[in-house]
Amino acid sequence: MKLDFGELITVTFTLFAVIDIIGSVPILVSIKQKLGGISELRATLISGALMILFLFVGEAFLKLLNLDVGSFAVGGSIVIFIVGLEMVLGLEFFKSDKDVKAATVVPIAFPLIAGSGTLTTIMSLKANYGETILLIAILLNLIFVYIVLKLLGAIARLLGPAGLIAVRKFFGVILLAIAVKIFATNAAGLIK
């Protein structure tokens, strides 16, 4: 089987833009500081498993639950909106019991890394590209996600406390805007 590198680059960068791990750095640093650490490998593996699972059974799984992609996207957008509010206002909505394993799943693996936007994008890309290309693109993005998660401490030191606060508030507003866009795009079709 011949691999089309042009398609692979397109799909890889599309997923990279949607996952937006760089934009999530302030949130991740904040969660890491709040919990005293995160499990980078576990977060990467869980988000990777969600992406690969959705690649192969996403639409069927949602249909089994009598849900559509729009409902799924709206639910994820609400969680993303709350995380954005936390960042901008400095409030804590997700009460932490200092359980690193629980925080690794929500909100790190889902919805920050493998959120509704990522999972919906994977299902959309599947209509135009082969599963092999999508699988390779997901794996390439997961490698980058893992590297960023491992370097959070260095990134935090590089930005410093004031830089981290500024970047956190900036990306909080960006996250709020993304959540509103996902909600607005999908909510209209849900109201009947």
mmCIF file with all atom_site columns, C-alpha atoms in Angstrom:
data_model
loop_
_atom_site.group_PDB
_atom_site.id
_atom_site.type_symbol
_atom_site.label_atom_id
_atom_site.label_alt_id
_atom_site.label_comp_id
_atom_site.label_asym_id
_atom_site.label_entity_id
_atom_site.label_seq_id
_atom_site.pdbx_PDB_ins_code
_atom_site.Cartn_x
_atom_site.Cartn_y
_atom_site.Cartn_z
_atom_site.occupancy
_atom_site.B_iso_or_equiv
_atom_site.pdbx_formal_charge
_atom_site.auth_seq_id
_atom_site.auth_comp_id
_atom_site.auth_asym_id
_atom_site.auth_atom_id
_atom_site.pdbx_PDB_model_num
ATOM 1   C CA . MET A 1 1   ? 0.000   0.000  0.000  1.00 0.00 ? 1   MET A CA 1
ATOM 2   C CA . LYS A 1 2   ? 1.348   3.404  -1.005 1.00 0.00 ? 2   LYS A CA 1
ATOM 3   C CA . LEU A 1 3   ? 1.093   6.259  1.488  1.00 0.00 ? 3   LEU A CA 1
ATOM 4   C CA . ASP A 1 4   ? 0.173   9.727  0.183  1.00 0.00 ? 4   ASP A CA 1
ATOM 5   C CA . PHE A 1 5   ? 2.443   12.086 2.166  1.00 0.00 ? 5   PHE A CA 1
ATOM 6   C CA . GLY A 1 6   ? 0.496   15.153 1.058  1.00 0.00 ? 6   GLY A CA 1
ATOM 7   C CA . GLU A 1 7   ? -2.672  13.714 2.576  1.00 0.00 ? 7   GLU A CA 1
ATOM 8   C CA . LEU A 1 8   ? -0.768  12.630 5.696  1.00 0.00 ? 8   LEU A CA 1
ATOM 9   C CA . ILE A 1 9   ? 0.588   16.162 6.219  1.00 0.00 ? 9   ILE A CA 1
ATOM 10  C CA . THR A 1 10  ? -2.877  17.670 5.675  1.00 0.00 ? 10  THR A CA 1
ATOM 11  C CA . VAL A 1 11  ? -4.557  15.307 8.152  1.00 0.00 ? 11  VAL A CA 1
ATOM 12  C CA . THR A 1 12  ? -1.719  15.587 10.700 1.00 0.00 ? 12  THR A CA 1
ATOM 13  C CA . PHE A 1 13  ? -1.799  19.395 10.708 1.00 0.00 ? 13  PHE A CA 1
ATOM 14  C CA . THR A 1 14  ? -5.601  19.482 10.783 1.00 0.00 ? 14  THR A CA 1
ATOM 15  C CA . LEU A 1 15  ? -5.588  17.332 13.923 1.00 0.00 ? 15  LEU A CA 1
ATOM 16  C CA . PHE A 1 16  ? -2.696  19.374 15.373 1.00 0.00 ? 16  PHE A CA 1
ATOM 17  C CA . ALA A 1 17  ? -4.718  22.585 14.979 1.00 0.00 ? 17  ALA A CA 1
ATOM 18  C CA . VAL A 1 18  ? -7.829  21.048 16.536 1.00 0.00 ? 18  VAL A CA 1
ATOM 19  C CA . ILE A 1 19  ? -6.013  19.356 19.447 1.00 0.00 ? 19  ILE A CA 1
ATOM 20  C CA . ASP A 1 20  ? -4.177  22.654 20.072 1.00 0.00 ? 20  ASP A CA 1
ATOM 21  C CA . ILE A 1 21  ? -1.846  21.254 22.740 1.00 0.00 ? 21  ILE A CA 1
ATOM 22  C CA . ILE A 1 22  ? 0.254   24.438 22.614 1.00 0.00 ? 22  ILE A CA 1
ATOM 23  C CA . GLY A 1 23  ? -2.815  26.551 23.375 1.00 0.00 ? 23  GLY A CA 1
ATOM 24  C CA . SER A 1 24  ? -3.647  24.215 26.266 1.00 0.00 ? 24  SER A CA 1
ATOM 25  C CA . VAL A 1 25  ? -0.269  24.687 27.980 1.00 0.00 ? 25  VAL A CA 1
ATOM 26  C CA . PRO A 1 26  ? -1.525  27.319 30.475 1.00 0.00 ? 26  PRO A CA 1
ATOM 27  C CA . ILE A 1 27  ? -4.487  25.116 31.458 1.00 0.00 ? 27  ILE A CA 1
ATOM 28  C CA . LEU A 1 28  ? -2.265  22.060 31.803 1.00 0.00 ? 28  LEU A CA 1
ATOM 29  C CA . VAL A 1 29  ? 0.314   23.937 33.882 1.00 0.00 ? 29  VAL A CA 1
ATOM 30  C CA . SER A 1 30  ? -2.487  25.200 36.121 1.00 0.00 ? 30  SER A CA 1
ATOM 31  C CA . ILE A 1 31  ? -3.914  21.684 36.569 1.00 0.00 ? 31  ILE A CA 1
ATOM 32  C CA . LYS A 1 32  ? -0.437  20.291 37.205 1.00 0.00 ? 32  LYS A CA 1
ATOM 33  C CA . GLN A 1 33  ? 0.232   22.922 39.893 1.00 0.00 ? 33  GLN A CA 1
ATOM 34  C CA . LYS A 1 34  ? -3.196  22.382 41.475 1.00 0.00 ? 34  LYS A CA 1
ATOM 35  C CA . LEU A 1 35  ? -2.689  18.604 41.682 1.00 0.00 ? 35  LEU A CA 1
ATOM 36  C CA . GLY A 1 36  ? 1.034   18.533 42.340 1.00 0.00 ? 36  GLY A CA 1
ATOM 37  C CA . GLY A 1 37  ? 1.638   16.642 39.097 1.00 0.00 ? 37  GLY A CA 1
ATOM 38  C CA . ILE A 1 38  ? -0.010  14.827 36.212 1.00 0.00 ? 38  ILE A CA 1
ATOM 39  C CA . SER A 1 39  ? 0.628   11.480 34.583 1.00 0.00 ? 39  SER A CA 1
ATOM 40  C CA . GLU A 1 40  ? 1.889   12.460 31.134 1.00 0.00 ? 40  GLU A CA 1
ATOM 41  C CA . LEU A 1 41  ? 2.028   8.942  29.680 1.00 0.00 ? 41  LEU A CA 1
ATOM 42  C CA . ARG A 1 42  ? -1.413  8.039  31.054 1.00 0.00 ? 42  ARG A CA 1
ATOM 43  C CA . ALA A 1 43  ? -2.973  11.243 29.654 1.00 0.00 ? 43  ALA A CA 1
ATOM 44  C CA . THR A 1 44  ? -1.372  10.568 26.260 1.00 0.00 ? 44  THR A CA 1
ATOM 45  C CA . LEU A 1 45  ? -2.457  6.922  26.176 1.00 0.00 ? 45  LEU A CA 1
ATOM 46  C CA . ILE A 1 46  ? -6.040  7.631  27.280 1.00 0.00 ? 46  ILE A CA 1
ATOM 47  C CA . SER A 1 47  ? -6.498  10.466 24.794 1.00 0.00 ? 47  SER A CA 1
ATOM 48  C CA . GLY A 1 48  ? -4.907  8.291  22.083 1.00 0.00 ? 48  GLY A CA 1
ATOM 49  C CA . ALA A 1 49  ? -7.234  5.405  22.922 1.00 0.00 ? 49  ALA A CA 1
ATOM 50  C CA . LEU A 1 50  ? -10.248 7.754  22.707 1.00 0.00 ? 50  LEU A CA 1
ATOM 51  C CA . MET A 1 51  ? -9.128  9.078  19.308 1.00 0.00 ? 51  MET A CA 1
ATOM 52  C CA . ILE A 1 52  ? -8.441  5.619  17.879 1.00 0.00 ? 52  ILE A CA 1
ATOM 53  C CA . LEU A 1 53  ? -11.680 4.254  19.327 1.00 0.00 ? 53  LEU A CA 1
ATOM 54  C CA . PHE A 1 54  ? -13.620 7.112  17.713 1.00 0.00 ? 54  PHE A CA 1
ATOM 55  C CA . LEU A 1 55  ? -11.817 6.526  14.431 1.00 0.00 ? 55  LEU A CA 1
ATOM 56  C CA . PHE A 1 56  ? -13.213 3.012  14.237 1.00 0.00 ? 56  PHE A CA 1
ATOM 57  C CA . VAL A 1 57  ? -16.493 3.053  16.209 1.00 0.00 ? 57  VAL A CA 1
ATOM 58  C CA . GLY A 1 58  ? -17.332 6.705  16.935 1.00 0.00 ? 58  GLY A CA 1
ATOM 59  C CA . GLU A 1 59  ? -20.517 7.134  14.947 1.00 0.00 ? 59  GLU A CA 1
ATOM 60  C CA . ALA A 1 60  ? -21.789 3.651  15.822 1.00 0.00 ? 60  ALA A CA 1
ATOM 61  C CA . PHE A 1 61  ? -21.149 4.293  19.538 1.00 0.00 ? 61  PHE A CA 1
ATOM 62  C CA . LEU A 1 62  ? -23.036 7.594  19.491 1.00 0.00 ? 62  LEU A CA 1
ATOM 63  C CA . LYS A 1 63  ? -25.929 5.983  17.576 1.00 0.00 ? 63  LYS A CA 1
ATOM 64  C CA . LEU A 1 64  ? -26.027 3.173  20.148 1.00 0.00 ? 64  LEU A CA 1
ATOM 65  C CA . LEU A 1 65  ? -26.528 5.807  22.865 1.00 0.00 ? 65  LEU A CA 1
ATOM 66  C CA . ASN A 1 66  ? -29.106 7.514  20.626 1.00 0.00 ? 66  ASN A CA 1
ATOM 67  C CA . LEU A 1 67  ? -26.843 10.582 20.384 1.00 0.00 ? 67  LEU A CA 1
ATOM 68  C CA . ASP A 1 68  ? -25.660 12.509 17.392 1.00 0.00 ? 68  ASP A CA 1
ATOM 69  C CA . VAL A 1 69  ? -22.356 14.261 16.773 1.00 0.00 ? 69  VAL A CA 1
ATOM 70  C CA . GLY A 1 70  ? -23.991 17.643 17.463 1.00 0.00 ? 70  GLY A CA 1
ATOM 71  C CA . SER A 1 71  ? -25.142 16.623 20.954 1.00 0.00 ? 71  SER A CA 1
ATOM 72  C CA . PHE A 1 72  ? -21.696 15.256 21.715 1.00 0.00 ? 72  PHE A CA 1
ATOM 73  C CA . ALA A 1 73  ? -20.046 18.476 20.537 1.00 0.00 ? 73  ALA A CA 1
ATOM 74  C CA . VAL A 1 74  ? -22.410 20.649 22.629 1.00 0.00 ? 74  VAL A CA 1
ATOM 75  C CA . GLY A 1 75  ? -21.691 18.606 25.775 1.00 0.00 ? 75  GLY A CA 1
ATOM 76  C CA . GLY A 1 76  ? -17.942 18.908 25.226 1.00 0.00 ? 76  GLY A CA 1
ATOM 77  C CA . SER A 1 77  ? -18.254 22.640 24.529 1.00 0.00 ? 77  SER A CA 1
ATOM 78  C CA . ILE A 1 78  ? -19.871 23.199 27.942 1.00 0.00 ? 78  ILE A CA 1
ATOM 79  C CA . VAL A 1 79  ? -16.937 21.497 29.719 1.00 0.00 ? 79  VAL A CA 1
ATOM 80  C CA . ILE A 1 80  ? -14.456 23.519 27.627 1.00 0.00 ? 80  ILE A CA 1
ATOM 81  C CA . PHE A 1 81  ? -16.391 26.719 28.478 1.00 0.00 ? 81  PHE A CA 1
ATOM 82  C CA . ILE A 1 82  ? -16.154 25.980 32.220 1.00 0.00 ? 82  ILE A CA 1
ATOM 83  C CA . VAL A 1 83  ? -12.400 25.342 31.950 1.00 0.00 ? 83  VAL A CA 1
ATOM 84  C CA . GLY A 1 84  ? -12.049 28.660 30.072 1.00 0.00 ? 84  GLY A CA 1
ATOM 85  C CA . LEU A 1 85  ? -13.974 30.469 32.820 1.00 0.00 ? 85  LEU A CA 1
ATOM 86  C CA . GLU A 1 86  ? -11.633 28.980 35.415 1.00 0.00 ? 86  GLU A CA 1
ATOM 87  C CA . MET A 1 87  ? -8.657  30.366 33.519 1.00 0.00 ? 87  MET A CA 1
ATOM 88  C CA . VAL A 1 88  ? -10.042 33.863 32.975 1.00 0.00 ? 88  VAL A CA 1
ATOM 89  C CA . LEU A 1 89  ? -11.686 34.416 36.359 1.00 0.00 ? 89  LEU A CA 1
ATOM 90  C CA . GLY A 1 90  ? -9.235  32.481 38.519 1.00 0.00 ? 90  GLY A CA 1
ATOM 91  C CA . LEU A 1 91  ? -12.104 30.469 39.998 1.00 0.00 ? 91  LEU A CA 1
ATOM 92  C CA . GLU A 1 92  ? -12.194 26.733 40.617 1.00 0.00 ? 92  GLU A CA 1
ATOM 93  C CA . PHE A 1 93  ? -15.224 24.903 39.217 1.00 0.00 ? 93  PHE A CA 1
ATOM 94  C CA . PHE A 1 94  ? -13.598 21.498 38.910 1.00 0.00 ? 94  PHE A CA 1
ATOM 95  C CA . LYS A 1 95  ? -13.069 20.736 42.577 1.00 0.00 ? 95  LYS A CA 1
ATOM 96  C CA . SER A 1 96  ? -9.985  18.603 42.878 1.00 0.00 ? 96  SER A CA 1
ATOM 97  C CA . ASP A 1 97  ? -9.505  15.919 45.462 1.00 0.00 ? 97  ASP A CA 1
ATOM 98  C CA . LYS A 1 98  ? -5.835  15.864 44.473 1.00 0.00 ? 98  LYS A CA 1
ATOM 99  C CA . ASP A 1 99  ? -6.437  12.640 42.546 1.00 0.00 ? 99  ASP A CA 1
ATOM 100 C CA . VAL A 1 100 ? -3.949  12.783 39.679 1.00 0.00 ? 100 VAL A CA 1
ATOM 101 C CA . LYS A 1 101 ? -5.456  9.697  38.020 1.00 0.00 ? 101 LYS A CA 1
ATOM 102 C CA . ALA A 1 102 ? -8.951  11.200 37.906 1.00 0.00 ? 102 ALA A CA 1
ATOM 103 C CA . ALA A 1 103 ? -7.700  14.554 36.571 1.00 0.00 ? 103 ALA A CA 1
ATOM 104 C CA . THR A 1 104 ? -5.695  12.712 33.928 1.00 0.00 ? 104 THR A CA 1
ATOM 105 C CA . VAL A 1 105 ? -8.956  11.520 32.410 1.00 0.00 ? 105 VAL A CA 1
ATOM 106 C CA . VAL A 1 106 ? -11.164 14.625 32.998 1.00 0.00 ? 106 VAL A CA 1
ATOM 107 C CA . PRO A 1 107 ? -10.334 17.332 32.046 1.00 0.00 ? 107 PRO A CA 1
ATOM 108 C CA . ILE A 1 108 ? -6.881  16.478 30.587 1.00 0.00 ? 108 ILE A CA 1
ATOM 109 C CA . ALA A 1 109 ? -7.427  13.482 28.266 1.00 0.00 ? 109 ALA A CA 1
ATOM 110 C CA . PHE A 1 110 ? -11.026 14.553 27.668 1.00 0.00 ? 110 PHE A CA 1
ATOM 111 C CA . PRO A 1 111 ? -11.933 17.236 26.688 1.00 0.00 ? 111 PRO A CA 1
ATOM 112 C CA . LEU A 1 112 ? -8.597  19.126 26.500 1.00 0.00 ? 112 LEU A CA 1
ATOM 113 C CA . ILE A 1 113 ? -6.639  16.692 24.305 1.00 0.00 ? 113 ILE A CA 1
ATOM 114 C CA . ALA A 1 114 ? -9.256  14.341 22.839 1.00 0.00 ? 114 ALA A CA 1
ATOM 115 C CA . GLY A 1 115 ? -12.221 16.673 23.083 1.00 0.00 ? 115 GLY A CA 1
ATOM 116 C CA . SER A 1 116 ? -15.434 16.720 21.128 1.00 0.00 ? 116 SER A CA 1
ATOM 117 C CA . GLY A 1 117 ? -13.819 18.896 18.449 1.00 0.00 ? 117 GLY A CA 1
ATOM 118 C CA . THR A 1 118 ? -10.975 16.403 17.979 1.00 0.00 ? 118 THR A CA 1
ATOM 119 C CA . LEU A 1 119 ? -13.259 13.370 17.974 1.00 0.00 ? 119 LEU A CA 1
ATOM 120 C CA . THR A 1 120 ? -15.739 15.022 15.617 1.00 0.00 ? 120 THR A CA 1
ATOM 121 C CA . THR A 1 121 ? -12.880 16.077 13.316 1.00 0.00 ? 121 THR A CA 1
ATOM 122 C CA . ILE A 1 122 ? -11.580 12.499 13.238 1.00 0.00 ? 122 ILE A CA 1
ATOM 123 C CA . MET A 1 123 ? -15.009 11.244 12.175 1.00 0.00 ? 123 MET A CA 1
ATOM 124 C CA . SER A 1 124 ? -15.239 13.992 9.535  1.00 0.00 ? 124 SER A CA 1
ATOM 125 C CA . LEU A 1 125 ? -11.751 13.313 8.146  1.00 0.00 ? 125 LEU A CA 1
ATOM 126 C CA . LYS A 1 126 ? -12.575 9.609  7.906  1.00 0.00 ? 126 LYS A CA 1
ATOM 127 C CA . ALA A 1 127 ? -15.092 10.466 5.189  1.00 0.00 ? 127 ALA A CA 1
ATOM 128 C CA . ASN A 1 128 ? -12.296 11.879 2.985  1.00 0.00 ? 128 ASN A CA 1
ATOM 129 C CA . TYR A 1 129 ? -9.134  9.995  3.987  1.00 0.00 ? 129 TYR A CA 1
ATOM 130 C CA . GLY A 1 130 ? -8.181  6.405  4.664  1.00 0.00 ? 130 GLY A CA 1
ATOM 131 C CA . GLU A 1 131 ? -8.040  4.898  8.147  1.00 0.00 ? 131 GLU A CA 1
ATOM 132 C CA . THR A 1 132 ? -4.296  4.234  7.802  1.00 0.00 ? 132 THR A CA 1
ATOM 133 C CA . ILE A 1 133 ? -3.499  7.897  7.161  1.00 0.00 ? 133 ILE A CA 1
ATOM 134 C CA . LEU A 1 134 ? -5.732  8.950  10.060 1.00 0.00 ? 134 LEU A CA 1
ATOM 135 C CA . LEU A 1 135 ? -4.126  6.404  12.376 1.00 0.00 ? 135 LEU A CA 1
ATOM 136 C CA . ILE A 1 136 ? -0.593  7.605  11.520 1.00 0.00 ? 136 ILE A CA 1
ATOM 137 C CA . ALA A 1 137 ? -1.679  11.263 11.928 1.00 0.00 ? 137 ALA A CA 1
ATOM 138 C CA . ILE A 1 138 ? -3.165  10.486 15.351 1.00 0.00 ? 138 ILE A CA 1
ATOM 139 C CA . LEU A 1 139 ? 0.039   8.725  16.450 1.00 0.00 ? 139 LEU A CA 1
ATOM 140 C CA . LEU A 1 140 ? 2.234   11.618 15.256 1.00 0.00 ? 140 LEU A CA 1
ATOM 141 C CA . ASN A 1 141 ? 0.088   14.076 17.205 1.00 0.00 ? 141 ASN A CA 1
ATOM 142 C CA . LEU A 1 142 ? 0.213   11.880 20.317 1.00 0.00 ? 142 LEU A CA 1
ATOM 143 C CA . ILE A 1 143 ? 4.029   11.911 20.225 1.00 0.00 ? 143 ILE A CA 1
ATOM 144 C CA . PHE A 1 144 ? 3.953   15.721 20.170 1.00 0.00 ? 144 PHE A CA 1
ATOM 145 C CA . VAL A 1 145 ? 1.321   15.814 22.947 1.00 0.00 ? 145 VAL A CA 1
ATOM 146 C CA . TYR A 1 146 ? 3.510   13.591 25.146 1.00 0.00 ? 146 TYR A CA 1
ATOM 147 C CA . ILE A 1 147 ? 6.588   15.782 24.557 1.00 0.00 ? 147 ILE A CA 1
ATOM 148 C CA . VAL A 1 148 ? 4.644   18.945 25.471 1.00 0.00 ? 148 VAL A CA 1
ATOM 149 C CA . LEU A 1 149 ? 3.203   17.283 28.607 1.00 0.00 ? 149 LEU A CA 1
ATOM 150 C CA . LYS A 1 150 ? 6.704   16.185 29.687 1.00 0.00 ? 150 LYS A CA 1
ATOM 151 C CA . LEU A 1 151 ? 8.080   19.706 29.176 1.00 0.00 ? 151 LEU A CA 1
ATOM 152 C CA . LEU A 1 152 ? 5.318   21.579 31.049 1.00 0.00 ? 152 LEU A CA 1
ATOM 153 C CA . GLY A 1 153 ? 7.689   22.401 33.928 1.00 0.00 ? 153 GLY A CA 1
ATOM 154 C CA . ALA A 1 154 ? 10.294  23.850 31.566 1.00 0.00 ? 154 ALA A CA 1
ATOM 155 C CA . ILE A 1 155 ? 7.632   25.812 29.692 1.00 0.00 ? 155 ILE A CA 1
ATOM 156 C CA . ALA A 1 156 ? 6.305   27.188 33.004 1.00 0.00 ? 156 ALA A CA 1
ATOM 157 C CA . ARG A 1 157 ? 9.818   28.255 34.061 1.00 0.00 ? 157 ARG A CA 1
ATOM 158 C CA . LEU A 1 158 ? 10.416  29.870 30.671 1.00 0.00 ? 158 LEU A CA 1
ATOM 159 C CA . LEU A 1 159 ? 7.220   31.939 30.924 1.00 0.00 ? 159 LEU A CA 1
ATOM 160 C CA . GLY A 1 160 ? 7.603   32.765 34.631 1.00 0.00 ? 160 GLY A CA 1
ATOM 161 C CA . PRO A 1 161 ? 4.684   33.451 37.004 1.00 0.00 ? 161 PRO A CA 1
ATOM 162 C CA . ALA A 1 162 ? 3.561   36.720 35.357 1.00 0.00 ? 162 ALA A CA 1
ATOM 163 C CA . GLY A 1 163 ? 3.907   35.300 31.849 1.00 0.00 ? 163 GLY A CA 1
ATOM 164 C CA . LEU A 1 164 ? 1.975   32.210 32.854 1.00 0.00 ? 164 LEU A CA 1
ATOM 165 C CA . ILE A 1 165 ? -0.891  34.299 34.243 1.00 0.00 ? 165 ILE A CA 1
ATOM 166 C CA . ALA A 1 166 ? -0.999  36.466 31.103 1.00 0.00 ? 166 ALA A CA 1
ATOM 167 C CA . VAL A 1 167 ? -0.888  33.471 28.762 1.00 0.00 ? 167 VAL A CA 1
ATOM 168 C CA . ARG A 1 168 ? -3.426  31.618 30.909 1.00 0.00 ? 168 ARG A CA 1
ATOM 169 C CA . LYS A 1 169 ? -5.943  34.492 30.759 1.00 0.00 ? 169 LYS A CA 1
ATOM 170 C CA . PHE A 1 170 ? -5.347  34.996 27.029 1.00 0.00 ? 170 PHE A CA 1
ATOM 171 C CA . PHE A 1 171 ? -5.861  31.322 26.225 1.00 0.00 ? 171 PHE A CA 1
ATOM 172 C CA . GLY A 1 172 ? -8.826  31.230 28.609 1.00 0.00 ? 172 GLY A CA 1
ATOM 173 C CA . VAL A 1 173 ? -10.562 33.787 26.403 1.00 0.00 ? 173 VAL A CA 1
ATOM 174 C CA . ILE A 1 174 ? -9.548  31.778 23.314 1.00 0.00 ? 174 ILE A CA 1
ATOM 175 C CA . LEU A 1 175 ? -10.961 28.630 24.946 1.00 0.00 ? 175 LEU A CA 1
ATOM 176 C CA . LEU A 1 176 ? -14.216 30.449 25.747 1.00 0.00 ? 176 LEU A CA 1
ATOM 177 C CA . ALA A 1 177 ? -14.462 31.563 22.113 1.00 0.00 ? 177 ALA A CA 1
ATOM 178 C CA . ILE A 1 178 ? -13.806 28.023 20.853 1.00 0.00 ? 178 ILE A CA 1
ATOM 179 C CA . ALA A 1 179 ? -16.459 26.665 23.236 1.00 0.00 ? 179 ALA A CA 1
ATOM 180 C CA . VAL A 1 180 ? -18.999 29.254 22.081 1.00 0.00 ? 180 VAL A CA 1
ATOM 181 C CA . LYS A 1 181 ? -18.232 28.468 18.429 1.00 0.00 ? 181 LYS A CA 1
ATOM 182 C CA . ILE A 1 182 ? -18.608 24.697 18.960 1.00 0.00 ? 182 ILE A CA 1
ATOM 183 C CA . PHE A 1 183 ? -21.837 25.311 20.899 1.00 0.00 ? 183 PHE A CA 1
ATOM 184 C CA . ALA A 1 184 ? -23.294 27.746 18.339 1.00 0.00 ? 184 ALA A CA 1
ATOM 185 C CA . THR A 1 185 ? -22.384 25.514 15.405 1.00 0.00 ? 185 THR A CA 1
ATOM 186 C CA . ASN A 1 186 ? -24.052 22.459 16.916 1.00 0.00 ? 186 ASN A CA 1
ATOM 187 C CA . ALA A 1 187 ? -26.806 23.722 19.242 1.00 0.00 ? 187 ALA A CA 1
ATOM 188 C CA . ALA A 1 188 ? -29.104 25.130 16.540 1.00 0.00 ? 188 ALA A CA 1
ATOM 189 C CA . GLY A 1 189 ? -29.632 21.678 15.058 1.00 0.00 ? 189 GLY A CA 1
ATOM 190 C CA . LEU A 1 190 ? -30.578 20.228 18.452 1.00 0.00 ? 190 LEU A CA 1
ATOM 191 C CA . ILE A 1 191 ? -33.501 22.569 19.161 1.00 0.00 ? 191 ILE A CA 1
ATOM 192 C CA . LYS A 1 192 ? -36.604 21.240 17.457 1.00 0.00 ? 192 LYS A CA 1
#
